mmCIF file of N, CA and C in Angstrom:
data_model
loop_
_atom_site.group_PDB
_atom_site.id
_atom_site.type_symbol
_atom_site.label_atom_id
_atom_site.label_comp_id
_atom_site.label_asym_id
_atom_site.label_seq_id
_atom_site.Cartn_x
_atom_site.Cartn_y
_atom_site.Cartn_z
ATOM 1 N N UNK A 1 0.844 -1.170 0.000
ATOM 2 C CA UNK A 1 0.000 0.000 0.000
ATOM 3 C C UNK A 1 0.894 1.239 0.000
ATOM 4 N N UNK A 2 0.573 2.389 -1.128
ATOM 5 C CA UNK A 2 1.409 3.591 -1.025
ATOM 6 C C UNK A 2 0.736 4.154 -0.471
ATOM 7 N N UNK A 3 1.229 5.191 0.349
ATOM 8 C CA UNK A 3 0.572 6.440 1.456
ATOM 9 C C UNK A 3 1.290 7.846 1.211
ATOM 10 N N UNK A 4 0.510 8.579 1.120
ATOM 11 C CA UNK A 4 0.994 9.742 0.720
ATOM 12 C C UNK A 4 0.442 10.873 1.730
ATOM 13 N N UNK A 5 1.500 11.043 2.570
ATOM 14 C CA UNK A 5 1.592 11.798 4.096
ATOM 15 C C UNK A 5 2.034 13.168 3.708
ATOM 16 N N UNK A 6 1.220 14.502 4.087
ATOM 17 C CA UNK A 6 1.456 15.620 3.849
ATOM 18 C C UNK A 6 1.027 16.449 4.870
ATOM 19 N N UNK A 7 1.644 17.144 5.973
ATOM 20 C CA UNK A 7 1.085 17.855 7.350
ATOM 21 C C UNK A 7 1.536 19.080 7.533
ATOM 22 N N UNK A 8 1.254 19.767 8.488
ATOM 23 C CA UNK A 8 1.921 21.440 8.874
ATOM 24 C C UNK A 8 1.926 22.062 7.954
ATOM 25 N N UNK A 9 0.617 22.234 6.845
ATOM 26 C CA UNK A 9 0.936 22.759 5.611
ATOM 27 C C UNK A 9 0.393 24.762 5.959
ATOM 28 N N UNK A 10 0.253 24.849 7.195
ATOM 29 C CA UNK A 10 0.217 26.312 7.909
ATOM 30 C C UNK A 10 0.068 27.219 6.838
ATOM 31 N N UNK A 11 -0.417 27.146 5.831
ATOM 32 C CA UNK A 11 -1.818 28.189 4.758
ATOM 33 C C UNK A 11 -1.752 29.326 5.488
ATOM 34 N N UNK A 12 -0.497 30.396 4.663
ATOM 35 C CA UNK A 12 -1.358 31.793 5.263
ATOM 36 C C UNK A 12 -1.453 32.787 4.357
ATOM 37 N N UNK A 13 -2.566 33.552 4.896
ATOM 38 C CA UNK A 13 -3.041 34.733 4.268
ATOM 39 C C UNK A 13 -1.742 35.840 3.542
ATOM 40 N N UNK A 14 -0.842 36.093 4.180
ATOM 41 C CA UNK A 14 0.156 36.938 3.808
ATOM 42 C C UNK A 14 0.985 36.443 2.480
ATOM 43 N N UNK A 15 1.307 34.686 2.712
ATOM 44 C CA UNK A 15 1.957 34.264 1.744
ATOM 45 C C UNK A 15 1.243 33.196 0.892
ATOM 46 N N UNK A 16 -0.157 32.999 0.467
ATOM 47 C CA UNK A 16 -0.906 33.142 -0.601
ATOM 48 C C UNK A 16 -0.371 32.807 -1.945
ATOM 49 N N UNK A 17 0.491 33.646 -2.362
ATOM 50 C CA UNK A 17 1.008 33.073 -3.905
ATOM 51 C C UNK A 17 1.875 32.120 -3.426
ATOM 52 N N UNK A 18 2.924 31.978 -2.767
ATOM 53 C CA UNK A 18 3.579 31.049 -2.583
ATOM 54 C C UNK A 18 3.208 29.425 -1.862
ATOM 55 N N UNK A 19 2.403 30.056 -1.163
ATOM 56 C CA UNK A 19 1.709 28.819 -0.588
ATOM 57 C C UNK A 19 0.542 28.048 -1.371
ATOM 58 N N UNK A 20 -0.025 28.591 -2.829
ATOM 59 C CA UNK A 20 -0.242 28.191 -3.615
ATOM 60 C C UNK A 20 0.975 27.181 -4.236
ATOM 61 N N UNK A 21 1.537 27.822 -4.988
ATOM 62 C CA UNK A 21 3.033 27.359 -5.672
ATOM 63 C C UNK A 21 3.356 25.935 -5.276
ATOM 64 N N UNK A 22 3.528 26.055 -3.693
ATOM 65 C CA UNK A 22 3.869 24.988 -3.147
ATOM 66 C C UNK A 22 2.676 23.744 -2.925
ATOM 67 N N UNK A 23 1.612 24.039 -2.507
ATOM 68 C CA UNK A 23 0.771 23.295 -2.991
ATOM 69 C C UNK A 23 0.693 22.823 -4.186
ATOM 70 N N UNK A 24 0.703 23.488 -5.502
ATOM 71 C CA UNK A 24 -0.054 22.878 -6.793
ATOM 72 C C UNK A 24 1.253 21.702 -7.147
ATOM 73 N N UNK A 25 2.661 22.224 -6.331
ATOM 74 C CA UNK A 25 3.548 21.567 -6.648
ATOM 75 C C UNK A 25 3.171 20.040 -6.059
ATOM 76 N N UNK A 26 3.392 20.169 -4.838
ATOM 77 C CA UNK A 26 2.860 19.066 -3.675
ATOM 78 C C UNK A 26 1.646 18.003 -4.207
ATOM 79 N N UNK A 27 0.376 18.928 -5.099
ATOM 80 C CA UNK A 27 -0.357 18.078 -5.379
ATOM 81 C C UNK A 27 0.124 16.992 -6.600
ATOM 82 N N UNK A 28 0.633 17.835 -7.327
ATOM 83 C CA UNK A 28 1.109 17.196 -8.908
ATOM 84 C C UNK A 28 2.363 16.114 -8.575
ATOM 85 N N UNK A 29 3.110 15.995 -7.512
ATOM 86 C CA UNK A 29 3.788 14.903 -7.250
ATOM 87 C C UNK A 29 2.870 13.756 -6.383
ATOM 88 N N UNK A 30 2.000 13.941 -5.595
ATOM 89 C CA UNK A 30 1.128 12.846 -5.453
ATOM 90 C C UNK A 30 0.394 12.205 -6.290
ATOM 91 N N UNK A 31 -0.234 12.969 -7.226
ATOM 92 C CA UNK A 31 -1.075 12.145 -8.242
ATOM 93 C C UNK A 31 -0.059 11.530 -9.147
ATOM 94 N N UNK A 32 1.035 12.326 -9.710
ATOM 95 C CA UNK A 32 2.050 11.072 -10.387
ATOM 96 C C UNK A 32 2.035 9.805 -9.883
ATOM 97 N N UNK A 33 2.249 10.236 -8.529
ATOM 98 C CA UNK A 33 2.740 8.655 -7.272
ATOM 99 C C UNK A 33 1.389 7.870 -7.132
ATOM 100 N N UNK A 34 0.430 8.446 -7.599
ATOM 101 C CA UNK A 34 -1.187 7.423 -7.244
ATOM 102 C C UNK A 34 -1.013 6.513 -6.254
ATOM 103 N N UNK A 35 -1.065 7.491 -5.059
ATOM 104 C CA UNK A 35 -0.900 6.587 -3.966
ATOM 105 C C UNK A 35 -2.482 6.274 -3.510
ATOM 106 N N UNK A 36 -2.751 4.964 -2.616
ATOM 107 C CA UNK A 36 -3.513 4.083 -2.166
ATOM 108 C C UNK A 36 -4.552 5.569 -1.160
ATOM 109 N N UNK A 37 -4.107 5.647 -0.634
ATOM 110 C CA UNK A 37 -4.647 6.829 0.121
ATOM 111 C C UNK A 37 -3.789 8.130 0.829
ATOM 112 N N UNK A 38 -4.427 9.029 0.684
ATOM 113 C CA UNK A 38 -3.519 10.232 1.286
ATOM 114 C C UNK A 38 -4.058 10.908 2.393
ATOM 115 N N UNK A 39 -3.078 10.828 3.328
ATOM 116 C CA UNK A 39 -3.543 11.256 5.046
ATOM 117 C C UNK A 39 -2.736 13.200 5.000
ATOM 118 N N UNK A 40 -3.760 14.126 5.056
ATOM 119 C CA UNK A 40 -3.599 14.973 5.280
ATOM 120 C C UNK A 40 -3.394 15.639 6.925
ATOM 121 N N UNK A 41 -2.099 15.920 7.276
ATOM 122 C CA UNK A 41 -1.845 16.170 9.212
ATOM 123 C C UNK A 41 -2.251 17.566 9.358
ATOM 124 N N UNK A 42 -2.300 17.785 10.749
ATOM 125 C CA UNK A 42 -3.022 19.287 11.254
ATOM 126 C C UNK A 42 -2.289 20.185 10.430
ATOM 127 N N UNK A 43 -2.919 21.163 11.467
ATOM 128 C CA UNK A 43 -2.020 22.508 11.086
ATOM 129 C C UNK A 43 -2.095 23.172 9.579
ATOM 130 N N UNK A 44 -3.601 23.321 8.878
ATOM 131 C CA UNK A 44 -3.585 23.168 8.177
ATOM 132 C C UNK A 44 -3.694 24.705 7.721
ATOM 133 N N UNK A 45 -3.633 25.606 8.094
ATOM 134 C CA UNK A 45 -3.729 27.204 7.798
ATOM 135 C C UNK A 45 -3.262 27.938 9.291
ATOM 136 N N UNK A 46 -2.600 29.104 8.748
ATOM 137 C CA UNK A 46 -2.143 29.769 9.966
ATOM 138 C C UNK A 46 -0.771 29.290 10.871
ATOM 139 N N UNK A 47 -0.296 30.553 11.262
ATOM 140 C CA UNK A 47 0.987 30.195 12.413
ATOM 141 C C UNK A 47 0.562 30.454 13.863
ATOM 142 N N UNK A 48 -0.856 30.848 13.976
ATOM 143 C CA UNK A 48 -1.080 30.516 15.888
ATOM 144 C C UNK A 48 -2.030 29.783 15.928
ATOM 145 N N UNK A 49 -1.931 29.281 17.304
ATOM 146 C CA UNK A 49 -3.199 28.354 17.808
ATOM 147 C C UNK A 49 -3.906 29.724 19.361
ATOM 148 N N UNK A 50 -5.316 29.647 19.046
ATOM 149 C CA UNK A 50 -6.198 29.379 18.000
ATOM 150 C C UNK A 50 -5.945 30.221 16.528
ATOM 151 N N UNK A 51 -6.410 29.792 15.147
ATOM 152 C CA UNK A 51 -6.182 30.444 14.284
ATOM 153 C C UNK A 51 -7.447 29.982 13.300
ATOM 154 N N UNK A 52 -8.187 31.164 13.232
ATOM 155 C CA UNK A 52 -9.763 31.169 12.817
ATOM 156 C C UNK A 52 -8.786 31.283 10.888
ATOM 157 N N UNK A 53 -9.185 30.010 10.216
ATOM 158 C CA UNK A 53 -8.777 30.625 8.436
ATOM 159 C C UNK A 53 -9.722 31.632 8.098
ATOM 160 N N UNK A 54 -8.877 32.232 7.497
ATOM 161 C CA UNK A 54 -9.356 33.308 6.081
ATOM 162 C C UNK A 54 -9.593 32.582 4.829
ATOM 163 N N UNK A 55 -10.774 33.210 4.444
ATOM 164 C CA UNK A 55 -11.418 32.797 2.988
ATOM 165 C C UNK A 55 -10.380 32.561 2.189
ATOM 166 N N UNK A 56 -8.975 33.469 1.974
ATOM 167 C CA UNK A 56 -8.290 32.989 1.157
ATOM 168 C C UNK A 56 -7.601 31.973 1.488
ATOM 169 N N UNK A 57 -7.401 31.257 2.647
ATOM 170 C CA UNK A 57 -6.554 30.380 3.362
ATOM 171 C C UNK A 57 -7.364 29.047 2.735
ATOM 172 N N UNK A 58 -9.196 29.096 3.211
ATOM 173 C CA UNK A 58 -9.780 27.604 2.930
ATOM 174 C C UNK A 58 -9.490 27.691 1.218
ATOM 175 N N UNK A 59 -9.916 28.865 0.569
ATOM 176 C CA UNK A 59 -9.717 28.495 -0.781
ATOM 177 C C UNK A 59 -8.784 27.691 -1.428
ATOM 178 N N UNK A 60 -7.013 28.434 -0.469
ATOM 179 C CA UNK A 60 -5.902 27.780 -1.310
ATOM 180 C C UNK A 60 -6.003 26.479 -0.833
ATOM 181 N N UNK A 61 -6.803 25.925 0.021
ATOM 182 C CA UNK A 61 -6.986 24.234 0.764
ATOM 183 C C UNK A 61 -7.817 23.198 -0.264
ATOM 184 N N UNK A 62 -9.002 24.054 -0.247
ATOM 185 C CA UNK A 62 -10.068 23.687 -1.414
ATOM 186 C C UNK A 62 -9.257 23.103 -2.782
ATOM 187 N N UNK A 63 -8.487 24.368 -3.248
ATOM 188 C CA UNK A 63 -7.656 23.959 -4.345
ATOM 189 C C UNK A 63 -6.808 23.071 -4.188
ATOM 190 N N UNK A 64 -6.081 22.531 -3.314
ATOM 191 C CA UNK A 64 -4.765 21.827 -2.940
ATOM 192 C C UNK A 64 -5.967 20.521 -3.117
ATOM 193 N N UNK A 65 -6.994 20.222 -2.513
ATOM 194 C CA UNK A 65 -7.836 18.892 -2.034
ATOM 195 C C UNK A 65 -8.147 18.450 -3.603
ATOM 196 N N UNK A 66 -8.662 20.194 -4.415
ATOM 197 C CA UNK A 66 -9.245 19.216 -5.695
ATOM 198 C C UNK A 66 -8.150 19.053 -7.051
ATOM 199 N N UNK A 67 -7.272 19.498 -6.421
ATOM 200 C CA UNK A 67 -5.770 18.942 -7.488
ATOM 201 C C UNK A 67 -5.458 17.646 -7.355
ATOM 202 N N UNK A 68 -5.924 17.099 -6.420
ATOM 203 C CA UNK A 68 -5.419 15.886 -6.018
ATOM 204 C C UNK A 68 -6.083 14.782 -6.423
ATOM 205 N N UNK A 69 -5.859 13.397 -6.719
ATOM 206 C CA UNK A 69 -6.678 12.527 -7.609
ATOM 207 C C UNK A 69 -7.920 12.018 -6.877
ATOM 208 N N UNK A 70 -9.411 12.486 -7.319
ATOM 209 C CA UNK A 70 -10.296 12.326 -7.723
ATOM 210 C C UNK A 70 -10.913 11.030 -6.666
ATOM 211 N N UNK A 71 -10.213 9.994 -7.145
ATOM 212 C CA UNK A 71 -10.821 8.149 -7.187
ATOM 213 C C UNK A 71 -9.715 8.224 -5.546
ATOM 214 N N UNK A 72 -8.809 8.894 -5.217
ATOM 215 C CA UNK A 72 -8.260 8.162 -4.047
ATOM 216 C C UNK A 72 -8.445 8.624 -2.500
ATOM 217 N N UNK A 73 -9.034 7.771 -1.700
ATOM 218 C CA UNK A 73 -9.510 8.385 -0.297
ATOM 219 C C UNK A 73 -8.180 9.402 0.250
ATOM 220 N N UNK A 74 -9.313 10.320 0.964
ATOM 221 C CA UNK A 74 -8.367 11.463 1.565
ATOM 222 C C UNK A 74 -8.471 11.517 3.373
ATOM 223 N N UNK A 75 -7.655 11.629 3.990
ATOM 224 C CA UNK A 75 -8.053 11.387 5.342
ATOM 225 C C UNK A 75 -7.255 12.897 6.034
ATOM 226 N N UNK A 76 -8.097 13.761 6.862
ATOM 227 C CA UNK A 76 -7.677 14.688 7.069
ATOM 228 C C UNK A 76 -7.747 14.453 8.564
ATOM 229 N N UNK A 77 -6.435 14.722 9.141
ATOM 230 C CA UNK A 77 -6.658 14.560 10.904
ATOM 231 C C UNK A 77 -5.929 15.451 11.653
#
């Protein structure tokens, strides 16, 4: 079984283009790898706890989730 582990991806508002970048990158090497399932770890927007996301934060998430292949379970924890 391949697993494709990706966490602390801390999405923020300020750095937006880049944290795009790095996502679309991140996604396009998992779907090459068509791994079995992909476990997404905390920390998924923002550098404090508590840290309420910004619209642009879930968006660049939204996008990162639907770059990613389609047919393979996603587990976010």
């Amino acid at each position: 079984m391949l697993v494709a582990f990706v966490s602390d991806l801390h999405i923020a508002e300020d750095r937006l283009d880049l944290h795009r970048e790095i996502l679309a990158a991140t996604a396009a090497a998992i779907y090459v790898r068509a791994p079995d399932v992909i476990l997404i770890g905390g920390d998924l927007a923002g550098r404090t706890v508590p840290h309420l996301a910004t619209p642009g934060e879930r968006n660049a998430m939204i996008e990162f989730l639907d770059a990613l292949p389609l047919e393979t379970p996603k587990i976010v924890c």
